[in-house]
CSV table of C-alpha atoms and ligand atoms in Angstrom, one decimal:
chain,number,residue,atom,x,y,z
F,14,MET,CA,20.6,18.7,-7.3
F,15,LYS,CA,22.3,15.4,-7.0
F,16,ARG,CA,18.9,14.0,-6.0
F,17,ALA,CA,17.2,15.5,-9.0
F,18,VAL,CA,19.8,14.0,-11.4
F,19,PHE,CA,19.6,10.6,-9.7
F,20,GLY,CA,15.8,10.7,-9.9
F,21,PHE,CA,16.0,11.6,-13.6
F,22,VAL,CA,18.4,8.8,-14.4
F,23,PHE,CA,16.2,6.4,-12.5
F,24,LEU,CA,13.1,7.4,-14.2
F,25,ALA,CA,14.7,7.5,-17.6
F,26,SER,CA,16.2,4.0,-17.1
F,27,SER,CA,12.9,2.7,-15.9
F,28,ILE,CA,11.1,4.0,-19.0
F,29,PHE,CA,13.8,2.3,-21.1
F,30,CYS,CA,13.3,-0.9,-19.2
F,31,PHE,CA,9.6,-1.0,-19.9
F,32,THR,CA,10.4,-1.5,-23.6
F,33,GLN,CA,11.7,-4.9,-22.9
F,34,ASP,CA,9.1,-6.4,-20.5
F,35,TYR,CA,9.4,-10.1,-19.9
F,36,VAL,CA,6.8,-11.7,-17.7
F,37,GLN,CA,6.2,-15.3,-16.5
F,38,PRO,CA,2.6,-15.3,-15.2
F,39,VAL,CA,1.0,-18.3,-13.7
F,40,PRO,CA,-0.8,-20.2,-16.5
F,41,ASP,CA,-4.5,-20.7,-15.8
F,42,TYR,CA,-4.5,-19.3,-12.3
F,43,LYS,CA,-7.9,-20.0,-10.7
F,44,PRO,CA,-8.2,-18.4,-7.2
F,45,THR,CA,-9.8,-20.8,-4.7
F,46,ALA,CA,-13.1,-20.0,-3.0
F,47,GLN,CA,-11.1,-19.0,0.1
F,48,ASN,CA,-9.0,-16.6,-1.9
F,49,ILE,CA,-12.1,-15.0,-3.4
F,50,ASP,CA,-13.6,-14.7,0.1
F,51,GLU,CA,-10.4,-13.0,1.2
F,52,ARG,CA,-10.5,-10.6,-1.7
F,53,ASN,CA,-14.0,-9.6,-0.6
F,54,LYS,CA,-12.8,-9.0,3.0
F,55,PHE,CA,-9.8,-7.1,1.8
F,56,GLN,CA,-12.2,-4.8,-0.3
F,57,ASN,CA,-14.5,-4.4,2.7
F,58,ASN,CA,-11.5,-3.3,4.9
F,59,LYS,CA,-10.9,-0.1,2.8
F,60,PHE,CA,-8.3,1.4,5.1
F,61,GLY,CA,-4.8,0.0,6.1
F,62,LEU,CA,-1.6,1.1,7.7
F,63,PHE,CA,1.6,0.8,5.7
F,64,ILE,CA,4.8,0.7,7.8
F,65,HIS,CA,8.3,1.2,6.4
F,66,TRP,CA,10.8,0.3,9.1
F,67,GLY,CA,14.3,-1.1,8.7
F,68,ILE,CA,17.9,-0.4,9.7
F,69,TYR,CA,17.7,2.6,7.3
F,70,SER,CA,15.5,4.3,10.0
F,71,VAL,CA,18.7,4.8,12.1
F,72,LEU,CA,20.0,7.3,9.4
F,73,ALA,CA,16.6,9.1,9.4
F,74,ASP,CA,16.7,9.9,5.8
F,75,GLY,CA,14.2,7.6,4.1
F,76,GLU,CA,14.5,3.9,3.0
F,77,TRP,CA,16.6,4.9,-0.1
F,78,VAL,CA,19.4,6.4,2.0
F,79,MET,CA,22.0,3.8,1.0
F,80,ARG,CA,21.6,4.6,-2.7
F,81,ILE,CA,21.0,8.3,-2.3
F,82,LYS,CA,24.0,8.8,-0.1
F,83,ASN,CA,26.1,6.3,-2.0
F,84,ILE,CA,26.9,4.3,1.0
F,85,PRO,CA,28.8,1.1,0.1
F,86,TYR,CA,26.9,-2.1,1.2
F,87,ASN,CA,29.6,-3.2,3.5
F,88,ASN,CA,29.5,0.1,5.3
F,89,TYR,CA,25.7,0.3,5.4
F,90,LYS,CA,25.6,-3.1,6.9
F,91,ARG,CA,27.1,-1.7,10.1
F,92,LEU,CA,23.8,0.1,10.8
F,93,ALA,CA,22.5,-3.3,12.1
F,94,ASP,CA,24.7,-2.7,15.1
F,95,PHE,CA,22.8,0.4,16.1
F,96,PHE,CA,19.4,-0.9,15.4
F,97,ASN,CA,17.9,-1.6,18.9
F,98,PRO,CA,14.3,-0.6,19.0
F,99,GLN,CA,13.8,-0.9,22.7
F,100,GLN,CA,10.5,1.0,22.7
F,101,PHE,CA,8.9,-1.0,20.0
F,102,ASN,CA,5.5,-2.2,21.2
F,103,ALA,CA,3.3,-4.2,18.9
F,104,LYS,CA,0.2,-3.5,21.0
F,105,GLU,CA,0.7,0.2,20.5
F,106,TRP,CA,1.1,0.0,16.8
F,107,VAL,CA,-2.0,-2.3,16.4
F,108,GLN,CA,-4.0,0.1,18.6
F,109,LEU,CA,-2.8,3.1,16.6
F,110,ALA,CA,-4.1,1.4,13.4
F,111,LYS,CA,-7.4,0.3,15.0
F,112,ASN,CA,-8.0,3.8,16.5
F,113,ALA,CA,-7.5,5.3,13.1
F,114,GLY,CA,-10.1,3.0,11.7
F,115,MET,CA,-7.7,0.9,9.8
F,116,LYS,CA,-8.4,-2.8,9.4
F,117,TYR,CA,-5.0,-4.1,8.2
F,118,ILE,CA,-1.3,-3.5,8.4
F,119,THR,CA,1.2,-3.9,5.6
F,120,ILE,CA,4.8,-3.9,6.9
F,121,THR,CA,8.2,-4.2,5.3
F,122,SER,CA,9.6,-7.6,6.0
F,123,ARG,CA,12.5,-6.8,3.7
F,124,HIS,CA,13.2,-3.7,1.7
F,125,HIS,CA,15.6,-3.0,-1.2
F,126,ASP,CA,18.6,-2.8,1.2
F,127,GLY,CA,18.1,-6.5,1.7
F,128,PHE,CA,17.9,-6.5,5.5
F,129,SER,CA,15.3,-8.9,6.8
F,130,MET,CA,13.2,-7.5,9.7
F,131,PHE,CA,12.1,-11.0,10.8
F,132,ASN,CA,13.7,-14.1,12.1
F,133,THR,CA,14.9,-16.0,9.1
F,134,ALA,CA,17.1,-19.0,8.5
F,135,ALA,CA,17.9,-18.0,5.0
F,136,THR,CA,20.4,-15.3,5.9
F,137,SER,CA,22.1,-14.0,9.0
F,138,TYR,CA,21.6,-10.4,7.7
F,139,ASP,CA,18.4,-10.1,9.8
F,140,ILE,CA,17.1,-8.4,12.9
F,141,VAL,CA,17.6,-11.5,15.2
F,142,ASP,CA,21.1,-12.4,14.1
F,143,ALA,CA,22.6,-9.0,13.3
F,144,THR,CA,21.2,-6.5,15.7
F,145,PRO,CA,21.5,-6.1,19.5
F,146,TYR,CA,17.7,-6.2,19.7
F,147,LYS,CA,17.9,-9.9,18.9
F,148,LYS,CA,14.0,-10.2,18.9
F,149,ASP,CA,11.5,-10.7,16.0
F,150,PRO,CA,9.2,-7.7,15.9
F,151,LEU,CA,7.2,-9.1,13.0
F,152,MET,CA,6.3,-12.1,15.1
F,153,GLU,CA,5.0,-9.9,17.9
F,154,LEU,CA,3.1,-7.8,15.4
F,155,ALA,CA,1.6,-10.9,13.7
F,156,GLN,CA,0.5,-12.3,17.0
F,157,GLU,CA,-1.1,-9.0,18.1
F,158,CYS,CA,-2.8,-8.5,14.7
F,159,ALA,CA,-4.3,-12.0,15.0
F,160,LYS,CA,-5.6,-11.3,18.5
F,161,GLU,CA,-7.1,-8.0,17.5
F,162,GLY,CA,-8.6,-9.1,14.2
F,163,ILE,CA,-6.3,-6.8,12.1
F,164,GLY,CA,-5.2,-8.2,8.7
F,165,LEU,CA,-1.5,-8.4,8.1
F,166,HIS,CA,0.3,-8.2,4.7
F,167,PHE,CA,4.1,-8.5,4.4
F,168,TYR,CA,5.8,-6.1,1.9
F,169,TYR,CA,8.7,-8.0,0.3
F,170,SER,CA,11.3,-6.5,-2.1
F,171,LEU,CA,12.3,-8.5,-5.1
F,172,LEU,CA,15.1,-6.1,-5.6
F,173,ASP,CA,18.2,-6.4,-3.4
F,174,TRP,CA,21.0,-3.8,-3.5
F,175,GLY,CA,23.5,-6.0,-1.7
F,176,ARG,CA,23.4,-9.7,-2.3
F,177,ALA,CA,25.9,-11.1,-4.8
F,178,ASP,CA,23.4,-13.5,-6.3
F,179,TYR,CA,21.1,-10.6,-7.1
F,180,GLY,CA,23.9,-9.0,-9.0
F,181,PHE,CA,22.6,-5.4,-8.7
F,182,GLY,CA,23.9,-3.3,-11.7
F,183,LYS,CA,25.0,-6.3,-13.7
F,184,PRO,CA,23.9,-6.5,-17.3
F,185,ILE,CA,20.9,-8.8,-18.1
F,186,VAL,CA,21.7,-11.6,-20.5
F,187,ASN,CA,19.0,-14.2,-21.5
F,188,HIS,CA,16.7,-12.8,-18.8
F,189,GLU,CA,19.2,-13.3,-16.0
F,190,PRO,CA,21.9,-11.0,-14.5
F,191,ALA,CA,25.2,-12.1,-16.0
F,192,ASN,CA,27.5,-14.3,-13.9
F,193,THR,CA,25.5,-14.6,-10.8
F,194,ASP,CA,23.7,-17.4,-9.1
F,195,TRP,CA,20.2,-16.1,-10.1
F,196,ASN,CA,18.5,-19.4,-9.2
F,197,GLY,CA,20.1,-19.2,-5.9
F,198,TYR,CA,18.5,-15.8,-5.4
F,199,ILE,CA,15.1,-17.1,-6.4
F,200,ASN,CA,15.4,-20.0,-4.0
F,201,PHE,CA,16.4,-17.6,-1.3
F,202,MET,CA,13.2,-15.6,-1.8
F,203,LYS,CA,11.1,-18.9,-1.9
F,204,ALA,CA,12.7,-19.9,1.5
F,205,GLN,CA,11.9,-16.5,3.1
F,206,LEU,CA,8.4,-16.4,1.7
F,207,THR,CA,7.8,-19.9,3.0
F,208,GLU,CA,8.9,-18.7,6.4
F,209,LEU,CA,6.7,-15.6,6.3
F,210,ILE,CA,3.7,-17.6,5.2
F,211,THR,CA,4.0,-20.7,7.4
F,212,LYS,CA,5.5,-19.3,10.7
F,213,TYR,CA,3.5,-16.2,11.1
F,214,PRO,CA,-0.1,-16.4,12.2
F,215,ASN,CA,-2.9,-15.0,10.0
F,216,VAL,CA,-0.9,-13.5,7.2
F,217,THR,CA,-3.4,-12.3,4.5
F,218,GLY,CA,-1.1,-10.9,1.8
F,219,ILE,CA,2.3,-10.5,0.2
F,220,TRP,CA,3.0,-7.1,-1.3
F,221,PHE,CA,5.9,-7.4,-3.8
F,222,ASP,CA,8.0,-4.3,-4.9
F,223,GLY,CA,11.1,-3.7,-7.0
F,224,HIS,CA,10.0,-5.6,-10.2
F,225,TRP,CA,10.4,-2.3,-12.1
F,226,GLU,CA,14.2,-2.4,-11.4
F,227,ARG,CA,14.4,-5.3,-13.8
F,228,THR,CA,11.5,-5.7,-16.0
F,229,ASN,CA,13.4,-8.0,-18.4
F,230,VAL,CA,14.6,-10.8,-16.1
F,231,ASN,CA,12.9,-14.1,-15.3
F,232,TRP,CA,11.5,-13.5,-11.9
F,233,HIS,CA,10.0,-17.0,-11.9
F,234,TYR,CA,6.6,-15.6,-10.8
F,235,ASP,CA,5.0,-18.8,-12.0
F,236,GLU,CA,6.9,-20.7,-9.3
F,237,ILE,CA,6.8,-17.9,-6.6
F,238,TYR,CA,3.1,-17.2,-6.9
F,239,SER,CA,2.1,-20.8,-7.1
F,240,LEU,CA,4.3,-21.6,-4.0
F,241,ILE,CA,2.5,-18.9,-2.0
F,242,HIS,CA,-1.0,-20.1,-3.1
F,243,GLN,CA,0.0,-23.6,-2.4
F,244,LEU,CA,1.2,-22.9,1.1
F,245,ASN,CA,-1.9,-20.8,1.8
F,246,PRO,CA,-4.5,-20.3,-0.9
F,247,LYS,CA,-6.2,-17.4,0.9
F,248,ILE,CA,-3.1,-15.3,0.7
F,249,LEU,CA,-3.6,-12.3,-1.6
F,250,VAL,CA,-0.6,-11.7,-3.9
F,251,GLY,CA,0.0,-8.2,-5.2
F,252,ASN,CA,3.0,-6.8,-7.1
F,253,ASN,CA,3.8,-3.1,-7.3
F,254,HIS,CA,5.2,-3.5,-10.9
F,255,HIS,CA,3.2,-0.5,-12.2
F,256,LEU,CA,1.7,-2.7,-15.0
F,257,ALA,CA,-1.6,-4.3,-15.6
F,258,PRO,CA,-2.0,-7.3,-13.3
F,259,PHE,CA,-0.2,-10.5,-14.1
F,260,ASN,CA,-2.0,-13.8,-14.0
F,261,GLY,CA,-1.5,-15.3,-10.5
F,262,GLU,CA,-2.1,-12.0,-8.7
F,263,ASP,CA,-5.0,-11.3,-6.4
F,264,PHE,CA,-5.0,-7.5,-6.0
F,265,GLN,CA,-3.6,-4.5,-7.9
F,266,MET,CA,-1.8,-1.7,-6.2
F,267,PHE,CA,-1.0,1.9,-7.2
F,268,GLU,CA,1.8,4.0,-5.7
F,269,LYS,CA,1.1,7.7,-4.7
F,270,ASP,CA,-1.8,7.8,-7.3
F,271,LEU,CA,-5.5,7.0,-7.4
F,272,PRO,CA,-6.4,4.3,-9.8
F,273,GLY,CA,-6.6,5.7,-13.3
F,274,GLU,CA,-4.4,8.7,-12.4
F,275,ASN,CA,-0.7,9.2,-13.1
F,276,THR,CA,0.6,12.3,-11.3
F,277,THR,CA,3.9,10.7,-10.1
F,278,GLY,CA,4.9,9.0,-13.3
F,279,PHE,CA,4.8,5.5,-11.8
F,280,SER,CA,1.4,4.6,-13.2
F,281,GLY,CA,1.7,5.4,-16.9
F,282,GLN,CA,1.7,1.7,-17.8
F,283,SER,CA,-0.6,0.7,-15.0
F,284,LYS,CA,-4.0,-0.2,-16.6
F,285,VAL,CA,-6.8,-0.6,-14.0
F,286,GLY,CA,-7.7,-4.3,-14.0
F,287,ALA,CA,-10.6,-6.3,-12.6
F,288,LEU,CA,-8.9,-7.3,-9.3
F,289,PRO,CA,-9.4,-5.5,-6.0
F,290,LEU,CA,-7.5,-2.3,-5.9
F,291,GLU,CA,-5.3,-0.5,-3.4
F,292,THR,CA,-3.5,2.8,-3.5
F,293,CYS,CA,-0.7,3.7,-1.1
F,294,GLU,CA,0.4,7.2,-0.1
F,295,THR,CA,2.8,8.6,2.6
F,296,ILE,CA,1.6,10.6,5.6
F,297,ASN,CA,4.4,13.1,4.9
F,298,ASN,CA,6.7,12.9,1.8
F,299,SER,CA,8.7,9.9,3.0
F,300,TRP,CA,8.2,6.1,3.3
F,301,GLY,CA,11.0,5.3,5.8
F,302,PHE,CA,11.6,7.7,8.8
F,303,ASN,CA,12.9,11.0,7.6
F,304,ILE,CA,13.8,13.5,10.4
F,305,ASN,CA,13.8,16.4,8.0
F,306,ASP,CA,10.5,15.8,6.4
F,307,ASN,CA,7.9,18.2,7.9
F,308,HIS,CA,5.5,18.0,5.0
F,309,TYR,CA,2.7,16.5,7.1
F,310,LYS,CA,-0.5,15.9,5.1
F,311,SER,CA,-3.6,17.3,7.0
F,312,VAL,CA,-6.3,15.3,8.4
F,313,LYS,CA,-8.6,16.6,5.6
F,314,GLN,CA,-6.1,15.6,2.9
F,315,ILE,CA,-6.0,12.1,4.3
F,316,ILE,CA,-9.7,11.7,4.7
F,317,HIS,CA,-10.2,13.1,1.1
F,318,TYR,CA,-7.6,10.5,-0.2
F,319,LEU,CA,-9.5,7.7,1.5
F,320,ILE,CA,-12.9,8.8,0.2
F,321,ASN,CA,-11.5,9.4,-3.3
F,322,ALA,CA,-10.0,5.9,-3.2
F,323,ALA,CA,-13.3,4.3,-2.0
F,324,GLY,CA,-15.2,6.2,-4.7
F,325,ARG,CA,-12.9,4.6,-7.3
F,326,ASN,CA,-13.3,1.1,-5.6
F,327,ALA,CA,-9.9,1.1,-4.1
F,328,ASN,CA,-8.5,0.7,-0.6
F,329,PHE,CA,-6.3,3.3,0.9
F,330,LEU,CA,-2.9,2.1,2.5
F,331,LEU,CA,-1.5,5.1,4.4
F,332,ASN,CA,2.2,4.9,5.3
F,333,VAL,CA,4.2,5.9,8.4
F,334,GLY,CA,7.9,5.4,8.9
F,335,PRO,CA,8.4,4.6,12.6
F,336,MET,CA,11.6,5.9,14.3
F,337,PRO,CA,14.6,3.6,15.0
F,338,ASN,CA,13.7,3.4,18.7
F,339,GLY,CA,10.3,1.7,17.6
F,340,LYS,CA,8.1,4.8,18.3
F,341,ILE,CA,5.9,6.4,15.9
F,342,GLN,CA,6.2,10.2,15.9
F,343,ARG,CA,3.6,12.4,17.6
F,344,GLU,CA,2.7,14.3,14.4
F,345,PHE,CA,1.6,11.0,12.8
F,346,THR,CA,-0.2,9.6,15.7
F,347,ASP,CA,-2.1,12.8,16.3
F,348,THR,CA,-3.3,12.9,12.7
F,349,LEU,CA,-4.3,9.2,12.8
F,350,GLY,CA,-6.3,9.8,15.8
F,351,LYS,CA,-8.3,12.5,14.2
F,352,VAL,CA,-8.8,10.4,11.0
F,353,GLY,CA,-10.2,7.8,13.4
F,354,ASP,CA,-12.6,10.2,15.0
F,355,TRP,CA,-14.0,10.9,11.5
F,356,MET,CA,-14.2,7.2,10.7
F,357,ARG,CA,-16.1,6.4,13.9
F,358,LYS,CA,-18.8,9.0,12.7
F,359,TYR,CA,-18.9,8.3,9.1
F,360,GLY,CA,-17.1,5.0,8.5
F,361,GLU,CA,-20.4,3.4,7.6
F,362,THR,CA,-20.2,5.2,4.3
F,363,ILE,CA,-16.7,3.8,3.5
F,364,TYR,CA,-16.4,0.2,5.0
F,365,ASP,CA,-18.0,-2.6,3.1
F,366,THR,CA,-18.9,-0.3,0.2
F,367,ARG,CA,-17.9,-0.5,-3.4
F,368,GLY,CA,-17.1,2.3,-5.7
F,369,ASN,CA,-16.9,3.1,-9.5
F,370,ILE,CA,-20.7,3.2,-9.4
F,371,VAL,CA,-20.5,6.6,-10.9
F,372,ALA,CA,-17.3,8.2,-12.4
F,373,PRO,CA,-15.7,10.7,-10.1
F,374,GLN,CA,-17.3,14.2,-10.4
F,375,SER,CA,-15.9,17.7,-9.9
F,376,TRP,CA,-17.9,17.8,-6.7
F,377,GLY,CA,-16.7,14.4,-5.3
F,378,VAL,CA,-17.4,10.7,-5.5
F,379,VAL,CA,-20.1,8.0,-4.7
F,380,THR,CA,-19.9,4.8,-2.7
F,381,GLN,CA,-22.5,2.1,-2.5
F,382,LYS,CA,-23.6,-0.5,-0.1
F,383,GLY,CA,-26.8,-2.6,-0.6
F,384,ASN,CA,-29.6,-0.3,-1.8
F,385,VAL,CA,-27.9,2.8,-0.6
F,386,LEU,CA,-25.7,5.3,-2.4
F,387,TYR,CA,-23.5,7.6,-0.4
F,388,ILE,CA,-22.8,10.9,-2.1
F,389,HIS,CA,-19.6,12.4,-0.9
F,390,VAL,CA,-19.5,16.1,-1.6
F,391,LEU,CA,-15.8,17.0,-1.2
F,392,ASN,CA,-15.3,20.2,-3.1
F,393,GLY,CA,-16.9,23.6,-3.1
F,394,LEU,CA,-19.9,24.0,-5.5
F,395,LYS,CA,-20.6,26.7,-8.0
F,396,GLN,CA,-24.3,26.2,-7.8
F,397,PRO,CA,-26.5,25.1,-4.9
F,398,TYR,CA,-27.1,21.6,-6.3
F,399,ILE,CA,-25.1,18.6,-7.7
F,400,PHE,CA,-25.8,16.4,-10.6
F,401,ILE,CA,-25.1,12.7,-10.4
F,402,PRO,CA,-25.1,11.1,-13.9
F,403,GLU,CA,-25.4,7.3,-14.6
F,404,ILE,CA,-27.9,6.5,-11.9
F,405,LYS,CA,-30.1,3.6,-13.1
F,406,TRP,CA,-31.9,2.8,-9.8
F,407,LYS,CA,-35.1,4.4,-8.8
F,408,ILE,CA,-34.3,6.8,-6.0
F,409,SER,CA,-37.0,7.0,-3.3
F,410,LYS,CA,-35.4,9.2,-0.7
F,411,ALA,CA,-32.5,11.5,-0.1
F,412,SER,CA,-31.2,12.6,3.3
F,413,VAL,CA,-28.1,13.9,5.0
F,414,PHE,CA,-26.2,11.0,6.4
F,415,GLY,CA,-26.7,10.6,10.1
F,416,GLY,CA,-29.6,13.1,10.1
F,417,SER,CA,-33.3,12.9,9.6
F,418,ALA,CA,-33.8,15.9,7.4
F,419,GLU,CA,-34.8,15.0,3.8
F,420,VAL,CA,-33.0,16.6,0.9
F,421,LYS,CA,-34.8,17.7,-2.2
F,422,PHE,CA,-33.9,15.8,-5.4
F,423,LYS,CA,-35.2,15.4,-8.9
F,424,GLN,CA,-34.6,12.2,-10.9
F,425,GLN,CA,-34.4,12.4,-14.7
F,426,PRO,CA,-33.4,9.8,-17.3
F,427,GLU,CA,-29.8,11.3,-17.6
F,428,GLY,CA,-29.3,11.4,-13.8
F,429,VAL,CA,-30.3,12.8,-10.4
F,430,PHE,CA,-30.2,16.4,-9.2
F,431,VAL,CA,-29.7,16.9,-5.5
F,432,TYR,CA,-30.5,20.3,-4.1
F,433,LEU,CA,-28.2,21.5,-1.3
F,434,ASP,CA,-29.4,25.1,-0.7
F,435,ASN,CA,-30.8,24.4,2.7
F,436,ILE,CA,-27.8,22.4,3.8
F,437,ILE,CA,-24.7,23.6,5.5
F,438,LEU,CA,-21.8,22.0,3.7
F,439,ASP,CA,-19.3,20.2,5.9
F,440,ASN,CA,-15.7,21.4,5.5
F,441,ILE,CA,-14.4,17.8,4.9
F,442,ASP,CA,-17.3,15.9,3.5
F,443,THR,CA,-21.0,16.4,3.1
F,444,ILE,CA,-22.6,13.0,2.8
F,445,ILE,CA,-26.0,12.6,1.2
F,446,GLN,CA,-27.7,9.2,1.4
F,447,LEU,CA,-29.8,8.1,-1.5
F,448,GLN,CA,-32.1,5.2,-1.1
B,5,H79,O1,8.7,1.1,-0.7
B,5,H79,C1,8.5,2.4,-1.2
B,5,H79,C2,9.6,2.9,-2.1
B,5,H79,O2,10.8,2.8,-1.5
B,5,H79,C3,9.4,2.0,-3.3
B,5,H79,N1,8.0,1.7,-3.3
B,5,H79,C4,7.4,2.4,-2.2
B,5,H79,C5,6.2,1.6,-1.7
B,5,H79,C6,10.0,2.7,-4.4
B,5,H79,N2,11.0,2.4,-4.8
B,5,H79,N3,11.3,3.1,-5.9
B,5,H79,N4,10.3,3.9,-6.1
B,5,H79,C7,9.4,3.7,-5.2
B,5,H79,C8,10.3,4.8,-7.2
B,5,H79,C9,11.6,5.4,-7.2
B,5,H79,C10,11.8,6.6,-6.8
B,5,H79,C11,13.1,7.2,-6.9
B,5,H79,FE1,13.9,8.3,-5.6
B,5,H79,C12,13.3,8.5,-7.4
B,5,H79,C13,14.3,6.6,-6.6
B,5,H79,C14,15.3,7.6,-6.8
B,5,H79,C15,14.7,8.7,-7.3
B,5,H79,C16,12.4,8.8,-4.1
B,5,H79,C17,13.3,9.8,-4.3
B,5,H79,C18,13.2,7.7,-3.7
B,5,H79,C19,14.5,8.2,-3.6
B,5,H79,C20,14.5,9.5,-4.0
């Protein structure tokens, strides 16, 4: 009940905030050739592993536990004493992602609780200085990703529930929280982002979150985005602000919704823009480790999410919340292994493809690569054929992906009919290849 009321107040206040948007985009941002190249690689990657891991994991109740349980910051900070992930193994995490067919990892470097999961000189509230672990797991992960050819994005929270200079809960006056050292906070973020970008090998993106908590402050995006691109022009900047992209950003993300949909209420203002797209979703119902959350998504649900995202030209970033000991629970690793089995067989119809060729249909979606269209039949059919509208190319051949048998089809000016009466539909995805 308390949770529901909290959720309602949060949503109500965020809707209120949307009415006073204040944005400082980068004037005339022109991405470099390297950046454009990185955007293409990012789009080709299609599938990534999202990791929410922090001292909140110790309480095993999600990454919002401090707020939900009303734990005062000074009490919450004591969690750092118990965070000692002796079983963390970067190799295992990277292999897990690789075996699932994922091409990049996005990990929380600092979440809303303000705790830095990396070695930073900008605060002592970080994993090296404040925990008995004393090591930097993000450096190990970055080195392993670089070695294994896996991309690495750092999630970075703009919102901070604890720092005095953030002034959480303070009224906003003239686009700054009243009576705080707001410039000090902006400089703190710049210092940390500089560390993340210059010290860690092969970082390919920064994933901002928390903007929605204060849509009416001056976040100094003009300075922050420019700093990132100056330090490393290829880094892709994305911001989970749930709005149309701001100038200076390189990709657009959606939270728990496919682009163009708004089932969660976060994406109401989120117009789909022209940048590369990514949608993130949880493997159960939680981002951070939650010991009570058994709502595991099925292998089929996850594969469908991935295909549905690809059909809408978006990457899929699938989240797991590792345990405080550094292990990822068996339910998650089992599912990821099975998704990987599917990707080894059918990944060719997903990687390097583009979507939005044809609008999503009741039967499924279409991906495209070169002169091939992959028709993903995801849902049961009422008739023994499908109709694909909006096909401008001349189709010369239709076949079941991976097989040699040709499939009957008929092309008309309004679209293509593909006849599936002689085909046994796959329980997950029947893929028809059109040439
Ligand atoms: O990092 C993950 C979330 O912590 C963050 N974005 C993703 C990627 C996020 N922060 N806020 N929100 C998402 C939306 C807020 C949802 C809330 Fe609630 C509803 C906050 C309080 C009520 C969900 C349910 C979180 C706590 C209870």
